[in-house]
Amino acid sequence: MMPLVSLRKHLRLALSIILAVLVLGIAAVWNKGKPVYSVTATINVSQHFISILKDSKELEMAGSQAYKQFIEQQALTIGRLDILMEAIKRVQQQGVEWQASEETLQRAAERLRAALVVKTIKDTTMITVSMESEHLAGLEKIINTVLDVYLEKSREVESLYAMDQRTRALTERREAILGAIEKKMARRTRISEQLGVTTFTDTAISRYDQLMTDSLTALVKAQRERIISESN
């Protein structure tokens, strides 16, 4: 009770002290404090994918757990260095200088990745990308450009990551198979020339089989004529 009694007796002094602290505090914050700006973008991850190979139907994730892992994978993809480096190049063209004068592009991308906060929203198909800075200018351009590059990269390699390398490997495999087929066709041609046949199909009769058939027919005919002549 004593503090309350003392406060009532010195109410004006207490109010004056409180007012002085507020004024000085606001002034100190105004002069010393630095504003921090925050920008957040949200994207939706579709559960459907483009048609690939021979399947004309859209592929759907089997089970919520697999889809959750896919969303988490996409969240990690946003911070991929090649995406961030491309985004830095584009924002520089828009007049936003994220890369320092003596800083490498990769180092600037790593610094941008550390500044980005990418989170998946629980029980939704959403991903949020946030960024804070003491400088407001260009902040929204950086976030939007990062997401633009991510979406472009996702469309380019939506079915397979590193599609160029995999396509090259498939092309090399195709050329190897075609080469093997060509060699086997040449070998088959040599064999057909040696055997005197023009085809290897099951229904076609080779020249030697035809000669054998004709010989057997002639033999049976000769035997029949001999039997007839002997019986007469």
Coordinates of C-alpha atoms in Angstrom, one line a residue:
M1 CA 0.0 0.0 0.0
M2 CA 2.9 2.4 0.7
P3 CA 3.9 2.8 -3.0
L4 CA 0.3 3.7 -3.9
V5 CA 0.1 6.2 -1.2
S6 CA 3.4 7.8 -2.3
L7 CA 2.2 7.8 -5.9
R8 CA -1.0 9.6 -5.0
K9 CA 1.0 12.2 -3.0
H10 CA 3.4 12.8 -5.9
L11 CA 1.0 12.2 -8.9
R12 CA 2.2 15.2 -10.9
L13 CA 5.8 14.3 -10.5
A14 CA 5.2 10.7 -11.6
L15 CA 3.2 11.8 -14.6
S16 CA 6.0 14.2 -15.5
I17 CA 8.6 11.5 -15.3
I18 CA 6.5 9.1 -17.4
L19 CA 5.9 11.8 -20.0
A20 CA 9.6 12.7 -20.2
V21 CA 10.6 9.0 -20.6
L22 CA 8.1 8.7 -23.5
V23 CA 9.3 11.8 -25.2
L24 CA 13.0 10.8 -24.9
G25 CA 12.2 7.2 -25.9
I26 CA 10.4 8.2 -29.0
A27 CA 13.1 10.6 -30.0
A28 CA 15.8 8.0 -29.4
V29 CA 13.9 5.4 -31.5
W30 CA 13.4 8.0 -34.2
N31 CA 17.1 8.9 -34.4
K32 CA 18.8 5.6 -33.6
G33 CA 16.2 3.0 -34.8
K34 CA 16.3 1.6 -38.3
P35 CA 13.2 0.4 -40.1
V36 CA 13.0 -3.1 -41.4
Y37 CA 10.9 -3.9 -44.4
S38 CA 9.5 -7.3 -45.2
V39 CA 8.1 -8.7 -48.4
T40 CA 6.3 -12.0 -48.7
A41 CA 5.1 -13.8 -51.8
T42 CA 2.9 -16.9 -51.9
I43 CA 2.7 -19.6 -54.6
N44 CA 0.5 -22.6 -55.1
V45 CA 2.0 -26.0 -56.0
S46 CA -0.3 -27.9 -58.4
Q47 CA -0.9 -31.6 -57.7
H48 CA -0.9 -32.4 -61.4
F49 CA 2.0 -32.7 -63.8
I50 CA 2.5 -32.6 -67.5
S51 CA 2.1 -35.8 -69.6
I52 CA 5.4 -37.6 -70.2
L53 CA 6.5 -40.5 -72.3
K54 CA 3.6 -42.7 -73.5
D55 CA 1.2 -41.9 -70.7
S56 CA -1.4 -39.3 -71.9
K57 CA -3.0 -39.0 -68.5
E58 CA -1.9 -36.5 -65.9
L59 CA 0.2 -38.1 -63.2
E60 CA -1.2 -37.6 -59.7
M61 CA 0.7 -38.1 -56.4
A62 CA -0.1 -41.3 -54.7
G63 CA -0.9 -40.3 -51.2
S64 CA -0.6 -37.2 -49.1
Q65 CA 2.8 -38.0 -47.8
A66 CA 4.4 -38.2 -51.3
Y67 CA 2.7 -34.9 -52.2
K68 CA 4.0 -33.3 -49.0
Q69 CA 7.5 -34.4 -49.9
F70 CA 7.1 -33.0 -53.3
I71 CA 6.1 -29.6 -51.9
E72 CA 9.1 -29.6 -49.6
Q73 CA 11.3 -30.4 -52.6
Q74 CA 9.9 -27.5 -54.5
A75 CA 10.5 -25.2 -51.6
L76 CA 14.2 -26.3 -51.7
T77 CA 14.3 -25.8 -55.4
I78 CA 13.5 -22.1 -55.1
G79 CA 16.8 -21.6 -53.3
R80 CA 18.8 -23.4 -56.0
L81 CA 22.0 -21.5 -56.9
D82 CA 21.4 -21.5 -60.7
I83 CA 17.9 -20.0 -60.1
L84 CA 19.2 -17.3 -57.8
M85 CA 22.1 -16.4 -60.0
E86 CA 19.8 -15.9 -63.0
A87 CA 17.5 -13.8 -60.8
I88 CA 20.4 -11.6 -59.7
K89 CA 21.3 -11.0 -63.4
R90 CA 17.7 -10.0 -64.2
V91 CA 17.2 -7.6 -61.3
Q92 CA 20.5 -5.9 -62.3
Q93 CA 18.9 -5.2 -65.6
Q94 CA 16.0 -3.6 -63.7
G95 CA 18.3 -1.3 -61.8
V96 CA 18.5 -3.3 -58.6
E97 CA 22.1 -3.9 -57.5
W98 CA 22.1 -6.9 -55.2
Q99 CA 25.6 -8.1 -56.2
A100 CA 28.4 -6.1 -54.6
S101 CA 31.1 -4.6 -56.7
E102 CA 33.9 -7.1 -55.8
E103 CA 31.5 -10.0 -55.1
T104 CA 31.3 -13.0 -57.4
L105 CA 27.9 -14.0 -58.7
Q106 CA 27.9 -17.3 -56.8
R107 CA 28.7 -15.5 -53.6
A108 CA 25.9 -13.0 -54.2
A109 CA 23.5 -16.0 -54.9
E110 CA 24.6 -17.6 -51.6
R111 CA 24.0 -14.4 -49.7
L112 CA 20.5 -14.1 -51.4
R113 CA 19.7 -17.7 -50.4
A114 CA 20.6 -16.9 -46.8
A115 CA 18.3 -13.8 -46.9
L116 CA 15.3 -15.7 -48.3
V117 CA 12.9 -17.5 -45.9
V118 CA 11.1 -20.2 -47.8
K119 CA 8.4 -22.1 -45.9
T120 CA 5.6 -24.5 -46.7
I121 CA 2.2 -23.7 -45.2
K122 CA 1.0 -26.8 -43.2
D123 CA -2.0 -28.7 -44.6
T124 CA -2.0 -26.5 -47.7
T125 CA -0.5 -26.5 -51.2
M126 CA 1.1 -23.1 -50.6
I127 CA 4.7 -22.0 -50.3
T128 CA 5.7 -18.6 -48.9
V129 CA 8.9 -16.8 -49.8
S130 CA 9.8 -13.9 -47.5
M131 CA 12.7 -11.4 -47.3
E132 CA 13.6 -8.7 -44.9
S133 CA 15.8 -5.7 -45.5
E134 CA 16.5 -2.2 -44.2
H135 CA 16.2 -0.9 -47.7
L136 CA 12.8 -1.0 -49.3
A137 CA 13.8 -0.2 -52.9
G138 CA 13.9 -3.2 -55.1
L139 CA 12.8 -5.7 -52.5
E140 CA 9.7 -6.7 -54.2
K141 CA 11.5 -7.0 -57.5
I142 CA 14.0 -9.4 -56.1
I143 CA 11.2 -11.7 -54.7
N144 CA 9.1 -11.6 -57.8
T145 CA 12.1 -12.2 -60.1
V146 CA 13.3 -15.2 -58.0
L147 CA 9.8 -16.7 -58.3
D148 CA 9.6 -15.9 -62.1
V149 CA 12.9 -17.7 -62.7
Y150 CA 11.8 -20.7 -60.5
L151 CA 8.6 -21.0 -62.4
E152 CA 10.4 -20.9 -65.8
K153 CA 12.9 -23.5 -64.7
S154 CA 10.1 -25.7 -63.3
R155 CA 8.2 -25.5 -66.7
E156 CA 11.4 -26.3 -68.6
V157 CA 12.3 -29.4 -66.5
E158 CA 9.0 -30.3 -65.0
S159 CA 9.2 -33.9 -65.9
L160 CA 13.0 -34.4 -65.3
Y161 CA 15.7 -32.4 -63.6
A162 CA 18.9 -32.0 -65.7
M163 CA 16.8 -32.9 -68.7
D164 CA 19.6 -31.7 -71.1
Q165 CA 22.1 -34.2 -69.7
R166 CA 19.5 -37.0 -69.7
T167 CA 18.4 -36.2 -73.2
R168 CA 22.0 -36.3 -74.4
A169 CA 22.5 -39.7 -72.7
L170 CA 19.4 -41.1 -74.3
T171 CA 20.5 -39.7 -77.7
E172 CA 23.9 -41.4 -77.3
R173 CA 22.2 -44.7 -76.3
R174 CA 19.9 -44.4 -79.4
E175 CA 22.9 -43.9 -81.7
A176 CA 24.6 -46.9 -80.1
I177 CA 21.6 -49.1 -80.6
L178 CA 21.1 -47.9 -84.2
G179 CA 24.8 -48.7 -84.9
A180 CA 24.4 -52.2 -83.5
I181 CA 21.3 -52.7 -85.6
E182 CA 23.2 -51.5 -88.7
K183 CA 26.1 -53.9 -88.0
K184 CA 23.7 -56.9 -87.6
M185 CA 21.8 -56.0 -90.8
A186 CA 25.1 -55.9 -92.7
R187 CA 26.1 -59.3 -91.2
R188 CA 22.7 -60.7 -92.1
T189 CA 23.1 -59.5 -95.7
R190 CA 26.5 -61.3 -95.9
I191 CA 24.9 -64.5 -94.6
S192 CA 22.0 -64.3 -97.1
E193 CA 24.5 -63.8 -99.9
Q194 CA 26.5 -66.9 -98.8
L195 CA 23.4 -69.0 -98.5
G196 CA 21.7 -67.6 -101.6
V197 CA 18.5 -66.6 -99.8
T198 CA 16.8 -63.2 -99.9
T199 CA 14.7 -63.5 -96.8
F200 CA 14.8 -65.0 -93.3
T201 CA 11.1 -65.0 -92.6
D202 CA 9.4 -68.2 -91.4
T203 CA 7.0 -68.4 -94.2
A204 CA 9.5 -68.0 -97.0
I205 CA 11.2 -71.1 -98.5
S206 CA 15.0 -70.8 -99.1
R207 CA 16.6 -72.0 -102.4
Y208 CA 18.1 -75.0 -100.8
D209 CA 14.8 -76.1 -99.2
Q210 CA 13.2 -75.7 -102.6
L211 CA 15.9 -77.8 -104.3
M212 CA 15.4 -80.5 -101.6
T213 CA 11.6 -80.4 -102.2
D214 CA 12.0 -80.6 -105.9
S215 CA 14.5 -83.5 -105.6
L216 CA 12.1 -85.5 -103.3
T217 CA 9.2 -84.9 -105.7
A218 CA 11.3 -86.1 -108.7
L219 CA 12.5 -89.2 -106.7
V220 CA 8.9 -90.1 -105.8
K221 CA 7.8 -89.7 -109.4
A222 CA 10.7 -91.8 -110.7
Q223 CA 9.9 -94.6 -108.2
R224 CA 6.2 -94.5 -109.1
E225 CA 7.0 -94.8 -112.9
R226 CA 9.5 -97.6 -112.2
I227 CA 6.9 -99.6 -110.3
I228 CA 4.4 -99.1 -113.0
S229 CA 6.8 -100.2 -115.7
E230 CA 7.8 -103.3 -113.8
S231 CA 4.2 -104.3 -113.2
N232 CA 3.6 -104.2 -116.9

